Amino acid sequence: MQGVDAFALILGLVMLIVLVFAGIGKYARRLNGTDNNNNGGNTEAMNKTAA
């Protein structure tokens, strides 16, 4: 039972981090004004925030 709880906790943290990075990418794109389409500039914004 303890292993299942740890797995759920790690999975939840990963999901939360992914959501946070997706939100940061959207806000960075909005601030840069390069909102071409929904998937074009997203990776660029993600790379800027990660670097």
Tab-separated table of C-alpha atoms in Angstrom:
chain	number	residue	atom	x	y	z
A	1	MET	CA	0.000	0.000	0.000
A	2	GLN	CA	2.870	2.351	0.771
A	3	GLY	CA	4.377	1.809	-2.697
A	4	VAL	CA	1.070	2.672	-4.366
A	5	ASP	CA	0.827	5.908	-2.378
A	6	ALA	CA	4.383	6.897	-3.322
A	7	PHE	CA	3.684	6.181	-6.996
A	8	ALA	CA	0.499	8.274	-6.914
A	9	LEU	CA	2.378	11.120	-5.218
A	10	ILE	CA	5.170	11.092	-7.817
A	11	LEU	CA	2.644	10.904	-10.664
A	12	GLY	CA	0.714	13.838	-9.199
A	13	LEU	CA	3.888	15.915	-8.871
A	14	VAL	CA	4.862	15.194	-12.478
A	15	MET	CA	1.393	16.203	-13.702
A	16	LEU	CA	1.565	19.408	-11.628
A	17	ILE	CA	5.003	20.317	-13.019
A	18	VAL	CA	3.793	19.711	-16.586
A	19	LEU	CA	0.761	21.938	-16.011
A	20	VAL	CA	2.924	24.672	-14.478
A	21	PHE	CA	5.335	24.612	-17.427
A	22	ALA	CA	2.429	24.681	-19.887
A	23	GLY	CA	1.026	27.735	-18.099
A	24	ILE	CA	4.429	29.460	-18.073
A	25	GLY	CA	4.784	28.797	-21.800
A	26	LYS	CA	1.383	30.332	-22.527
A	27	TYR	CA	2.077	33.423	-20.399
A	28	ALA	CA	5.548	33.900	-21.898
A	29	ARG	CA	4.078	33.645	-25.393
A	30	ARG	CA	1.406	36.184	-24.487
A	31	LEU	CA	4.022	38.594	-23.099
A	32	ASN	CA	6.244	38.212	-26.157
A	33	GLY	CA	3.270	38.801	-28.456
A	34	THR	CA	4.153	35.827	-30.662
A	35	ASP	CA	0.813	34.082	-30.385
A	36	ASN	CA	0.737	32.658	-33.910
A	37	ASN	CA	-1.073	29.398	-33.297
A	38	ASN	CA	-1.623	26.994	-30.447
A	39	ASN	CA	1.395	24.770	-31.039
A	40	GLY	CA	3.851	26.795	-33.137
A	41	GLY	CA	5.432	29.170	-30.621
A	42	ASN	CA	4.778	27.035	-27.566
A	43	THR	CA	8.048	25.110	-27.734
A	44	GLU	CA	9.984	28.360	-28.213
A	45	ALA	CA	8.418	29.853	-25.094
A	46	MET	CA	9.136	26.645	-23.190
A	47	ASN	CA	12.780	26.751	-24.262
A	48	LYS	CA	13.091	30.389	-23.199
A	49	THR	CA	11.710	29.668	-19.738
A	50	ALA	CA	13.816	26.516	-19.362
A	51	ALA	CA	17.084	28.188	-20.397
